[in-house]
Amino acid sequence: MPWMELQLDPQSEWNDEGLDDWSEALSAFLVEKGNGITPNLKALPGYHIIALGENEERGELVISSAERIVVLLGLSFEDSAEKEFAVFVARFAQQMGAIALRVPISSSKGKSFWERMGAVFQPDPSQLKEKIHREKVDVEPLFRYSLQVTYKGKPALCLEPIFCTARSKGVVSLAQRRVEKRLGGQPIGFASRVSAYCPWELSQTQWDDLLSFSRLKCFEVLEQRFKETVNSFNNW
Protein backbone atom coordinates (compact mmCIF):
# COMPACT_ATOMS: atom_id res chain seq x y z
CA MET A 1 0.00 0.00 0.00
CA PRO A 2 1.45 3.42 -0.94
CA TRP A 3 2.31 5.93 1.78
CA MET A 4 2.23 9.71 1.96
CA GLU A 5 4.41 11.74 4.32
CA LEU A 6 3.71 15.27 5.50
CA GLN A 7 6.82 17.07 6.72
CA LEU A 8 6.13 19.17 9.82
CA ASP A 9 7.81 22.23 11.24
CA PRO A 10 7.97 21.27 14.95
CA GLN A 11 7.10 24.11 17.29
CA SER A 12 8.91 22.59 20.28
CA GLU A 13 11.33 19.87 21.28
CA TRP A 14 9.79 16.42 21.36
CA ASN A 15 7.90 16.02 24.63
CA ASP A 16 8.01 12.31 25.42
CA GLU A 17 6.56 12.83 28.89
CA GLY A 18 3.56 14.69 27.50
CA LEU A 19 2.17 11.92 25.32
CA ASP A 20 -0.82 11.45 27.64
CA ASP A 21 -1.89 14.84 26.28
CA TRP A 22 -2.57 13.13 22.95
CA SER A 23 -5.39 11.04 24.40
CA GLU A 24 -6.91 13.98 26.25
CA ALA A 25 -6.72 16.30 23.24
CA LEU A 26 -8.11 13.71 20.84
CA SER A 27 -10.89 12.80 23.27
CA ALA A 28 -11.88 16.46 23.63
CA PHE A 29 -11.86 16.92 19.84
CA LEU A 30 -13.97 13.81 19.19
CA VAL A 31 -16.46 14.66 21.94
CA GLU A 32 -16.81 18.16 20.50
CA LYS A 33 -17.57 16.62 17.11
CA GLY A 34 -20.18 14.32 18.61
CA ASN A 35 -18.41 11.04 17.86
CA GLY A 36 -18.61 9.72 21.40
CA ILE A 37 -15.24 7.93 21.09
CA THR A 38 -12.85 7.59 24.00
CA PRO A 39 -9.29 7.03 22.68
CA ASN A 40 -7.27 4.31 24.38
CA LEU A 41 -3.53 4.91 24.92
CA LYS A 42 -1.19 1.91 25.00
CA ALA A 43 2.55 2.27 25.63
CA LEU A 44 5.12 -0.04 24.02
CA PRO A 45 8.94 0.22 23.96
CA GLY A 46 9.71 3.41 22.04
CA TYR A 47 6.23 4.17 20.78
CA HIS A 48 2.60 4.66 21.77
CA ILE A 49 -0.60 3.52 20.09
CA ILE A 50 -3.82 5.50 20.47
CA ALA A 51 -6.83 3.43 19.37
CA LEU A 52 -9.76 5.54 18.19
CA GLY A 53 -12.49 3.39 19.66
CA GLU A 54 -12.64 -0.24 20.71
CA ASN A 55 -10.70 -2.67 18.50
CA GLU A 56 -9.40 0.29 16.46
CA GLU A 57 -12.61 0.35 14.40
CA ARG A 58 -12.18 4.11 13.87
CA GLY A 59 -8.45 3.91 13.18
CA GLU A 60 -5.42 4.51 15.34
CA LEU A 61 -2.38 6.71 15.82
CA VAL A 62 1.09 5.25 16.19
CA ILE A 63 3.41 7.76 17.85
CA SER A 64 7.12 6.95 17.53
CA SER A 65 9.20 8.85 20.06
CA ALA A 66 12.43 7.44 18.60
CA GLU A 67 11.84 8.89 15.13
CA ARG A 68 9.54 11.76 16.19
CA ILE A 69 6.87 10.74 13.71
CA VAL A 70 3.14 10.07 13.87
CA VAL A 71 1.46 7.41 11.73
CA LEU A 72 -2.31 7.74 11.17
CA LEU A 73 -3.93 4.41 10.28
CA GLY A 74 -7.38 3.15 9.34
CA LEU A 75 -8.97 6.25 7.77
CA SER A 76 -9.92 6.83 4.14
CA PHE A 77 -9.96 10.67 4.24
CA GLU A 78 -12.91 10.71 1.86
CA ASP A 79 -15.42 12.50 4.11
CA SER A 80 -15.23 15.91 5.74
CA ALA A 81 -15.10 14.55 9.32
CA GLU A 82 -12.00 12.45 8.65
CA LYS A 83 -10.33 15.29 6.77
CA GLU A 84 -10.98 17.67 9.65
CA PHE A 85 -9.58 15.11 12.07
CA ALA A 86 -6.45 14.71 9.92
CA VAL A 87 -5.82 18.46 9.94
CA PHE A 88 -6.25 18.51 13.73
CA VAL A 89 -3.78 15.63 14.17
CA ALA A 90 -1.20 17.32 11.91
CA ARG A 91 -1.40 20.59 13.85
CA PHE A 92 -1.25 18.88 17.23
CA ALA A 93 1.69 16.70 16.12
CA GLN A 94 3.56 19.83 15.12
CA GLN A 95 2.88 21.41 18.49
CA MET A 96 4.13 18.26 20.24
CA GLY A 97 7.44 18.40 18.36
CA ALA A 98 6.87 15.73 15.68
CA ILE A 99 8.84 16.14 12.46
CA ALA A 100 6.54 14.15 10.16
CA LEU A 101 3.07 12.62 9.79
CA ARG A 102 2.66 9.44 7.74
CA VAL A 103 -0.51 7.87 6.32
CA PRO A 104 -1.22 4.84 4.10
CA ILE A 105 -3.31 5.76 1.05
CA SER A 106 -6.07 3.45 -0.20
CA SER A 107 -7.95 5.73 -2.60
CA SER A 108 -7.38 8.48 -5.15
CA LYS A 109 -9.51 10.87 -3.07
CA GLY A 110 -7.33 10.28 -0.03
CA LYS A 111 -4.20 10.78 -2.11
CA SER A 112 -5.53 14.07 -3.52
CA PHE A 113 -6.39 15.31 -0.04
CA TRP A 114 -2.89 14.67 1.31
CA GLU A 115 -1.27 16.16 -1.77
CA ARG A 116 -3.21 19.36 -1.10
CA MET A 117 -1.92 19.21 2.49
CA GLY A 118 1.62 19.16 1.10
CA ALA A 119 2.39 15.48 1.65
CA VAL A 120 4.66 13.61 -0.74
CA PHE A 121 4.53 10.03 -1.98
CA GLN A 122 6.73 7.43 -0.27
CA PRO A 123 7.57 4.30 -2.26
CA ASP A 124 6.99 0.87 -0.74
CA PRO A 125 10.10 -0.88 0.60
CA SER A 126 11.76 -3.36 -1.75
CA GLN A 127 13.22 -6.72 -0.80
CA LEU A 128 16.87 -6.54 0.27
CA LYS A 129 18.38 -9.27 -1.93
CA GLU A 130 21.71 -9.80 -0.24
CA LYS A 131 23.27 -11.11 2.91
CA ILE A 132 24.01 -8.51 5.58
CA HIS A 133 27.67 -7.45 5.50
CA ARG A 134 29.03 -6.63 8.93
CA GLU A 135 31.19 -3.72 7.73
CA LYS A 136 28.10 -1.93 6.35
CA VAL A 137 26.23 -2.00 9.69
CA ASP A 138 26.40 1.00 12.03
CA VAL A 139 24.53 2.47 15.00
CA GLU A 140 23.30 6.03 15.56
CA PRO A 141 21.56 7.67 18.53
CA LEU A 142 17.96 8.80 18.21
CA PHE A 143 15.73 10.50 20.79
CA ARG A 144 16.88 10.03 24.39
CA TYR A 145 18.13 6.42 24.66
CA SER A 146 16.63 5.05 21.46
CA LEU A 147 19.10 3.78 18.87
CA GLN A 148 19.00 3.28 15.12
CA VAL A 149 20.77 0.48 13.28
CA THR A 150 21.72 1.56 9.78
CA TYR A 151 22.75 -0.51 6.80
CA LYS A 152 24.78 1.06 4.02
CA GLY A 153 24.08 4.41 5.68
CA LYS A 154 20.28 4.01 5.56
CA PRO A 155 17.88 3.45 8.49
CA ALA A 156 17.03 -0.19 9.10
CA LEU A 157 15.94 -0.87 12.70
CA CYS A 158 14.99 1.16 15.76
CA LEU A 159 16.12 -0.24 19.12
CA GLU A 160 14.88 0.44 22.64
CA PRO A 161 16.89 -0.64 25.73
CA ILE A 162 14.90 -3.02 27.95
CA PHE A 163 15.62 -5.04 31.08
CA CYS A 164 16.01 -8.78 30.49
CA THR A 165 16.08 -11.89 32.66
CA ALA A 166 19.35 -13.07 31.07
CA ARG A 167 22.02 -11.79 28.71
CA SER A 168 21.92 -12.80 25.07
CA LYS A 169 24.65 -15.04 23.72
CA GLY A 170 27.86 -13.37 22.64
CA VAL A 171 30.77 -11.37 23.99
CA VAL A 172 29.97 -9.10 26.95
CA SER A 173 31.89 -5.88 26.35
CA LEU A 174 33.14 -3.43 28.96
CA ALA A 175 30.61 -0.89 27.65
CA GLN A 176 27.78 -3.36 28.25
CA ARG A 177 29.00 -4.08 31.79
CA ARG A 178 29.25 -0.37 32.57
CA VAL A 179 25.75 0.31 31.21
CA GLU A 180 24.26 -2.55 33.19
CA LYS A 181 26.09 -1.47 36.34
CA ARG A 182 24.73 2.06 35.91
CA LEU A 183 21.21 0.61 35.70
CA GLY A 184 21.48 -1.58 38.78
CA GLY A 185 23.26 -4.64 37.42
CA GLN A 186 20.31 -6.26 35.63
CA PRO A 187 20.95 -7.60 32.09
CA ILE A 188 20.04 -5.16 29.31
CA GLY A 189 18.78 -6.07 25.85
CA PHE A 190 17.05 -4.24 23.01
CA ALA A 191 13.50 -4.36 21.70
CA SER A 192 13.67 -3.94 17.93
CA ARG A 193 11.31 -2.81 15.19
CA VAL A 194 11.77 -1.78 11.58
CA SER A 195 12.41 1.91 10.98
CA ALA A 196 9.67 3.90 9.25
CA TYR A 197 12.37 5.03 6.84
CA CYS A 198 13.81 1.60 6.07
CA PRO A 199 13.92 1.27 2.26
CA TRP A 200 13.88 -2.54 2.40
CA GLU A 201 11.76 -5.48 3.42
CA LEU A 202 13.97 -7.53 5.71
CA SER A 203 13.90 -11.29 6.13
CA GLN A 204 14.13 -12.73 9.64
CA THR A 205 17.72 -13.80 8.93
CA GLN A 206 18.68 -10.29 7.80
CA TRP A 207 16.96 -8.82 10.87
CA ASP A 208 18.87 -11.19 13.17
CA ASP A 209 22.17 -10.40 11.44
CA LEU A 210 21.61 -6.65 11.84
CA LEU A 211 21.04 -7.14 15.56
CA SER A 212 24.00 -9.47 15.94
CA PHE A 213 26.47 -7.29 14.03
CA SER A 214 25.41 -4.11 15.84
CA ARG A 215 25.13 -5.38 19.42
CA LEU A 216 28.57 -4.33 20.69
CA LYS A 217 28.36 -0.90 19.03
CA CYS A 218 24.87 -0.41 20.52
CA PHE A 219 26.24 -0.57 24.05
CA GLU A 220 29.05 1.83 23.16
CA VAL A 221 26.57 4.38 21.80
CA LEU A 222 24.21 3.84 24.74
CA GLU A 223 27.03 4.40 27.23
CA GLN A 224 27.95 7.63 25.45
CA ARG A 225 24.34 8.79 25.69
CA PHE A 226 24.40 8.20 29.44
CA LYS A 227 27.60 10.22 29.75
CA GLU A 228 26.07 13.10 27.74
CA THR A 229 22.98 13.06 29.96
CA VAL A 230 25.09 13.26 33.13
CA ASN A 231 27.17 16.07 31.69
CA SER A 232 24.08 18.05 30.70
CA PHE A 233 22.76 17.84 34.28
CA ASN A 234 26.16 18.85 35.68
CA ASN A 235 26.15 21.94 33.46
CA TRP A 236 22.85 23.24 34.81
mmCIF file of C-alpha atoms in Angstrom:
data_model
loop_
_atom_site.group_PDB
_atom_site.id
_atom_site.type_symbol
_atom_site.label_atom_id
_atom_site.label_comp_id
_atom_site.label_asym_id
_atom_site.label_seq_id
_atom_site.Cartn_x
_atom_site.Cartn_y
_atom_site.Cartn_z
ATOM 1 C CA MET A 1 0.000 0.000 0.000
ATOM 2 C CA PRO A 2 1.447 3.421 -0.935
ATOM 3 C CA TRP A 3 2.309 5.929 1.776
ATOM 4 C CA MET A 4 2.235 9.715 1.963
ATOM 5 C CA GLU A 5 4.412 11.745 4.321
ATOM 6 C CA LEU A 6 3.706 15.272 5.497
ATOM 7 C CA GLN A 7 6.825 17.071 6.722
ATOM 8 C CA LEU A 8 6.127 19.167 9.815
ATOM 9 C CA ASP A 9 7.809 22.230 11.244
ATOM 10 C CA PRO A 10 7.973 21.270 14.955
ATOM 11 C CA GLN A 11 7.104 24.114 17.286
ATOM 12 C CA SER A 12 8.910 22.586 20.275
ATOM 13 C CA GLU A 13 11.328 19.866 21.284
ATOM 14 C CA TRP A 14 9.791 16.418 21.358
ATOM 15 C CA ASN A 15 7.901 16.019 24.632
ATOM 16 C CA ASP A 16 8.012 12.310 25.417
ATOM 17 C CA GLU A 17 6.559 12.831 28.888
ATOM 18 C CA GLY A 18 3.555 14.691 27.504
ATOM 19 C CA LEU A 19 2.171 11.918 25.322
ATOM 20 C CA ASP A 20 -0.818 11.453 27.636
ATOM 21 C CA ASP A 21 -1.889 14.844 26.281
ATOM 22 C CA TRP A 22 -2.567 13.130 22.952
ATOM 23 C CA SER A 23 -5.388 11.042 24.405
ATOM 24 C CA GLU A 24 -6.906 13.979 26.253
ATOM 25 C CA ALA A 25 -6.722 16.304 23.243
ATOM 26 C CA LEU A 26 -8.109 13.708 20.844
ATOM 27 C CA SER A 27 -10.886 12.802 23.269
ATOM 28 C CA ALA A 28 -11.876 16.464 23.630
ATOM 29 C CA PHE A 29 -11.864 16.919 19.842
ATOM 30 C CA LEU A 30 -13.973 13.808 19.194
ATOM 31 C CA VAL A 31 -16.461 14.661 21.942
ATOM 32 C CA GLU A 32 -16.808 18.160 20.500
ATOM 33 C CA LYS A 33 -17.570 16.622 17.107
ATOM 34 C CA GLY A 34 -20.185 14.317 18.608
ATOM 35 C CA ASN A 35 -18.409 11.042 17.861
ATOM 36 C CA GLY A 36 -18.613 9.717 21.404
ATOM 37 C CA ILE A 37 -15.244 7.930 21.088
ATOM 38 C CA THR A 38 -12.849 7.592 24.001
ATOM 39 C CA PRO A 39 -9.294 7.033 22.679
ATOM 40 C CA ASN A 40 -7.274 4.313 24.377
ATOM 41 C CA LEU A 41 -3.530 4.914 24.918
ATOM 42 C CA LYS A 42 -1.190 1.909 24.995
ATOM 43 C CA ALA A 43 2.552 2.273 25.635
ATOM 44 C CA LEU A 44 5.120 -0.045 24.017
ATOM 45 C CA PRO A 45 8.940 0.220 23.964
ATOM 46 C CA GLY A 46 9.705 3.409 22.043
ATOM 47 C CA TYR A 47 6.230 4.173 20.782
ATOM 48 C CA HIS A 48 2.604 4.657 21.772
ATOM 49 C CA ILE A 49 -0.602 3.517 20.094
ATOM 50 C CA ILE A 50 -3.821 5.502 20.469
ATOM 51 C CA ALA A 51 -6.826 3.434 19.370
ATOM 52 C CA LEU A 52 -9.763 5.545 18.189
ATOM 53 C CA GLY A 53 -12.486 3.386 19.664
ATOM 54 C CA GLU A 54 -12.641 -0.239 20.705
ATOM 55 C CA ASN A 55 -10.703 -2.671 18.498
ATOM 56 C CA GLU A 56 -9.397 0.289 16.461
ATOM 57 C CA GLU A 57 -12.612 0.354 14.401
ATOM 58 C CA ARG A 58 -12.181 4.106 13.872
ATOM 59 C CA GLY A 59 -8.454 3.914 13.177
ATOM 60 C CA GLU A 60 -5.421 4.511 15.343
ATOM 61 C CA LEU A 61 -2.384 6.710 15.816
ATOM 62 C CA VAL A 62 1.092 5.247 16.192
ATOM 63 C CA ILE A 63 3.410 7.764 17.852
ATOM 64 C CA SER A 64 7.118 6.946 17.527
ATOM 65 C CA SER A 65 9.204 8.846 20.061
ATOM 66 C CA ALA A 66 12.433 7.440 18.601
ATOM 67 C CA GLU A 67 11.836 8.892 15.131
ATOM 68 C CA ARG A 68 9.540 11.760 16.194
ATOM 69 C CA ILE A 69 6.869 10.740 13.709
ATOM 70 C CA VAL A 70 3.141 10.071 13.872
ATOM 71 C CA VAL A 71 1.457 7.413 11.734
ATOM 72 C CA LEU A 72 -2.306 7.739 11.172
ATOM 73 C CA LEU A 73 -3.935 4.408 10.280
ATOM 74 C CA GLY A 74 -7.380 3.151 9.342
ATOM 75 C CA LEU A 75 -8.972 6.250 7.774
ATOM 76 C CA SER A 76 -9.921 6.834 4.139
ATOM 77 C CA PHE A 77 -9.963 10.670 4.244
ATOM 78 C CA GLU A 78 -12.908 10.711 1.865
ATOM 79 C CA ASP A 79 -15.421 12.504 4.110
ATOM 80 C CA SER A 80 -15.231 15.912 5.744
ATOM 81 C CA ALA A 81 -15.099 14.551 9.320
ATOM 82 C CA GLU A 82 -11.997 12.452 8.646
ATOM 83 C CA LYS A 83 -10.328 15.294 6.769
ATOM 84 C CA GLU A 84 -10.979 17.672 9.653
ATOM 85 C CA PHE A 85 -9.579 15.107 12.066
ATOM 86 C CA ALA A 86 -6.447 14.708 9.923
ATOM 87 C CA VAL A 87 -5.824 18.460 9.944
ATOM 88 C CA PHE A 88 -6.249 18.508 13.726
ATOM 89 C CA VAL A 89 -3.777 15.635 14.172
ATOM 90 C CA ALA A 90 -1.203 17.323 11.911
ATOM 91 C CA ARG A 91 -1.402 20.593 13.847
ATOM 92 C CA PHE A 92 -1.245 18.882 17.228
ATOM 93 C CA ALA A 93 1.685 16.704 16.117
ATOM 94 C CA GLN A 94 3.562 19.830 15.116
ATOM 95 C CA GLN A 95 2.877 21.412 18.491
ATOM 96 C CA MET A 96 4.132 18.262 20.245
ATOM 97 C CA GLY A 97 7.436 18.400 18.363
ATOM 98 C CA ALA A 98 6.873 15.732 15.685
ATOM 99 C CA ILE A 99 8.843 16.139 12.465
ATOM 100 C CA ALA A 100 6.537 14.149 10.162
ATOM 101 C CA LEU A 101 3.069 12.619 9.792
ATOM 102 C CA ARG A 102 2.661 9.435 7.737
ATOM 103 C CA VAL A 103 -0.514 7.869 6.324
ATOM 104 C CA PRO A 104 -1.216 4.843 4.102
ATOM 105 C CA ILE A 105 -3.308 5.758 1.054
ATOM 106 C CA SER A 106 -6.069 3.449 -0.199
ATOM 107 C CA SER A 107 -7.954 5.732 -2.603
ATOM 108 C CA SER A 108 -7.377 8.480 -5.150
ATOM 109 C CA LYS A 109 -9.506 10.870 -3.069
ATOM 110 C CA GLY A 110 -7.328 10.278 -0.031
ATOM 111 C CA LYS A 111 -4.196 10.781 -2.114
ATOM 112 C CA SER A 112 -5.535 14.070 -3.522
ATOM 113 C CA PHE A 113 -6.392 15.309 -0.037
ATOM 114 C CA TRP A 114 -2.890 14.668 1.313
ATOM 115 C CA GLU A 115 -1.270 16.157 -1.768
ATOM 116 C CA ARG A 116 -3.211 19.363 -1.102
ATOM 117 C CA MET A 117 -1.923 19.213 2.492
ATOM 118 C CA GLY A 118 1.620 19.164 1.105
ATOM 119 C CA ALA A 119 2.387 15.476 1.653
ATOM 120 C CA VAL A 120 4.664 13.610 -0.737
ATOM 121 C CA PHE A 121 4.534 10.028 -1.979
ATOM 122 C CA GLN A 122 6.731 7.432 -0.271
ATOM 123 C CA PRO A 123 7.566 4.295 -2.265
ATOM 124 C CA ASP A 124 6.985 0.869 -0.744
ATOM 125 C CA PRO A 125 10.101 -0.881 0.603
ATOM 126 C CA SER A 126 11.756 -3.355 -1.754
ATOM 127 C CA GLN A 127 13.218 -6.718 -0.801
ATOM 128 C CA LEU A 128 16.871 -6.544 0.266
ATOM 129 C CA LYS A 129 18.380 -9.266 -1.926
ATOM 130 C CA GLU A 130 21.712 -9.799 -0.242
ATOM 131 C CA LYS A 131 23.266 -11.106 2.914
ATOM 132 C CA ILE A 132 24.006 -8.510 5.579
ATOM 133 C CA HIS A 133 27.665 -7.454 5.496
ATOM 134 C CA ARG A 134 29.032 -6.632 8.934
ATOM 135 C CA GLU A 135 31.187 -3.718 7.726
ATOM 136 C CA LYS A 136 28.101 -1.933 6.352
ATOM 137 C CA VAL A 137 26.229 -2.005 9.689
ATOM 138 C CA ASP A 138 26.395 0.997 12.027
ATOM 139 C CA VAL A 139 24.529 2.470 15.000
ATOM 140 C CA GLU A 140 23.300 6.034 15.556
ATOM 141 C CA PRO A 141 21.560 7.670 18.532
ATOM 142 C CA LEU A 142 17.959 8.796 18.207
ATOM 143 C CA PHE A 143 15.726 10.498 20.790
ATOM 144 C CA ARG A 144 16.878 10.032 24.390
ATOM 145 C CA TYR A 145 18.130 6.416 24.659
ATOM 146 C CA SER A 146 16.630 5.046 21.460
ATOM 147 C CA LEU A 147 19.100 3.780 18.867
ATOM 148 C CA GLN A 148 18.997 3.277 15.121
ATOM 149 C CA VAL A 149 20.768 0.479 13.278
ATOM 150 C CA THR A 150 21.719 1.555 9.777
ATOM 151 C CA TYR A 151 22.754 -0.515 6.798
ATOM 152 C CA LYS A 152 24.780 1.060 4.017
ATOM 153 C CA GLY A 153 24.079 4.412 5.685
ATOM 154 C CA LYS A 154 20.279 4.013 5.559
ATOM 155 C CA PRO A 155 17.876 3.453 8.489
ATOM 156 C CA ALA A 156 17.025 -0.189 9.102
ATOM 157 C CA LEU A 157 15.943 -0.866 12.703
ATOM 158 C CA CYS A 158 14.986 1.156 15.762
ATOM 159 C CA LEU A 159 16.124 -0.240 19.120
ATOM 160 C CA GLU A 160 14.880 0.440 22.642
ATOM 161 C CA PRO A 161 16.889 -0.643 25.729
ATOM 162 C CA ILE A 162 14.901 -3.024 27.946
ATOM 163 C CA PHE A 163 15.618 -5.038 31.084
ATOM 164 C CA CYS A 164 16.008 -8.782 30.486
ATOM 165 C CA THR A 165 16.084 -11.890 32.659
ATOM 166 C CA ALA A 166 19.345 -13.073 31.067
ATOM 167 C CA ARG A 167 22.020 -11.791 28.714
ATOM 168 C CA SER A 168 21.918 -12.800 25.067
ATOM 169 C CA LYS A 169 24.652 -15.041 23.718
ATOM 170 C CA GLY A 170 27.858 -13.373 22.640
ATOM 171 C CA VAL A 171 30.770 -11.366 23.989
ATOM 172 C CA VAL A 172 29.968 -9.098 26.946
ATOM 173 C CA SER A 173 31.888 -5.875 26.351
ATOM 174 C CA LEU A 174 33.138 -3.433 28.964
ATOM 175 C CA ALA A 175 30.615 -0.890 27.649
ATOM 176 C CA GLN A 176 27.782 -3.360 28.245
ATOM 177 C CA ARG A 177 28.999 -4.081 31.785
ATOM 178 C CA ARG A 178 29.247 -0.371 32.567
ATOM 179 C CA VAL A 179 25.749 0.313 31.205
ATOM 180 C CA GLU A 180 24.258 -2.553 33.192
ATOM 181 C CA LYS A 181 26.092 -1.465 36.344
ATOM 182 C CA ARG A 182 24.731 2.061 35.911
ATOM 183 C CA LEU A 183 21.213 0.612 35.695
ATOM 184 C CA GLY A 184 21.479 -1.575 38.776
ATOM 185 C CA GLY A 185 23.262 -4.639 37.423
ATOM 186 C CA GLN A 186 20.309 -6.258 35.628
ATOM 187 C CA PRO A 187 20.951 -7.604 32.086
ATOM 188 C CA ILE A 188 20.044 -5.160 29.313
ATOM 189 C CA GLY A 189 18.784 -6.071 25.854
ATOM 190 C CA PHE A 190 17.051 -4.240 23.011
ATOM 191 C CA ALA A 191 13.501 -4.358 21.696
ATOM 192 C CA SER A 192 13.672 -3.939 17.925
ATOM 193 C CA ARG A 193 11.310 -2.813 15.187
ATOM 194 C CA VAL A 194 11.768 -1.780 11.584
ATOM 195 C CA SER A 195 12.406 1.914 10.979
ATOM 196 C CA ALA A 196 9.672 3.895 9.255
ATOM 197 C CA TYR A 197 12.375 5.034 6.839
ATOM 198 C CA CYS A 198 13.812 1.601 6.074
ATOM 199 C CA PRO A 199 13.916 1.266 2.264
ATOM 200 C CA TRP A 200 13.878 -2.540 2.402
ATOM 201 C CA GLU A 201 11.760 -5.478 3.416
ATOM 202 C CA LEU A 202 13.973 -7.529 5.713
ATOM 203 C CA SER A 203 13.897 -11.290 6.126
ATOM 204 C CA GLN A 204 14.132 -12.729 9.636
ATOM 205 C CA THR A 205 17.723 -13.801 8.926
ATOM 206 C CA GLN A 206 18.678 -10.288 7.799
ATOM 207 C CA TRP A 207 16.956 -8.815 10.871
ATOM 208 C CA ASP A 208 18.867 -11.187 13.166
ATOM 209 C CA ASP A 209 22.170 -10.397 11.441
ATOM 210 C CA LEU A 210 21.613 -6.652 11.838
ATOM 211 C CA LEU A 211 21.045 -7.142 15.555
ATOM 212 C CA SER A 212 24.003 -9.468 15.936
ATOM 213 C CA PHE A 213 26.473 -7.286 14.026
ATOM 214 C CA SER A 214 25.414 -4.107 15.838
ATOM 215 C CA ARG A 215 25.131 -5.381 19.422
ATOM 216 C CA LEU A 216 28.565 -4.330 20.692
ATOM 217 C CA LYS A 217 28.356 -0.901 19.030
ATOM 218 C CA CYS A 218 24.867 -0.412 20.522
ATOM 219 C CA PHE A 219 26.245 -0.566 24.050
ATOM 220 C CA GLU A 220 29.052 1.827 23.162
ATOM 221 C CA VAL A 221 26.569 4.378 21.797
ATOM 222 C CA LEU A 222 24.208 3.844 24.740
ATOM 223 C CA GLU A 223 27.029 4.396 27.230
ATOM 224 C CA GLN A 224 27.952 7.631 25.449
ATOM 225 C CA ARG A 225 24.336 8.795 25.692
ATOM 226 C CA PHE A 226 24.402 8.198 29.437
ATOM 227 C CA LYS A 227 27.596 10.225 29.746
ATOM 228 C CA GLU A 228 26.075 13.098 27.744
ATOM 229 C CA THR A 229 22.981 13.061 29.964
ATOM 230 C CA VAL A 230 25.089 13.256 33.131
ATOM 231 C CA ASN A 231 27.171 16.071 31.687
ATOM 232 C CA SER A 232 24.078 18.045 30.699
ATOM 233 C CA PHE A 233 22.764 17.844 34.275
ATOM 234 C CA ASN A 234 26.158 18.845 35.679
ATOM 235 C CA ASN A 235 26.151 21.939 33.456
ATOM 236 C CA TRP A 236 22.850 23.239 34.808
#
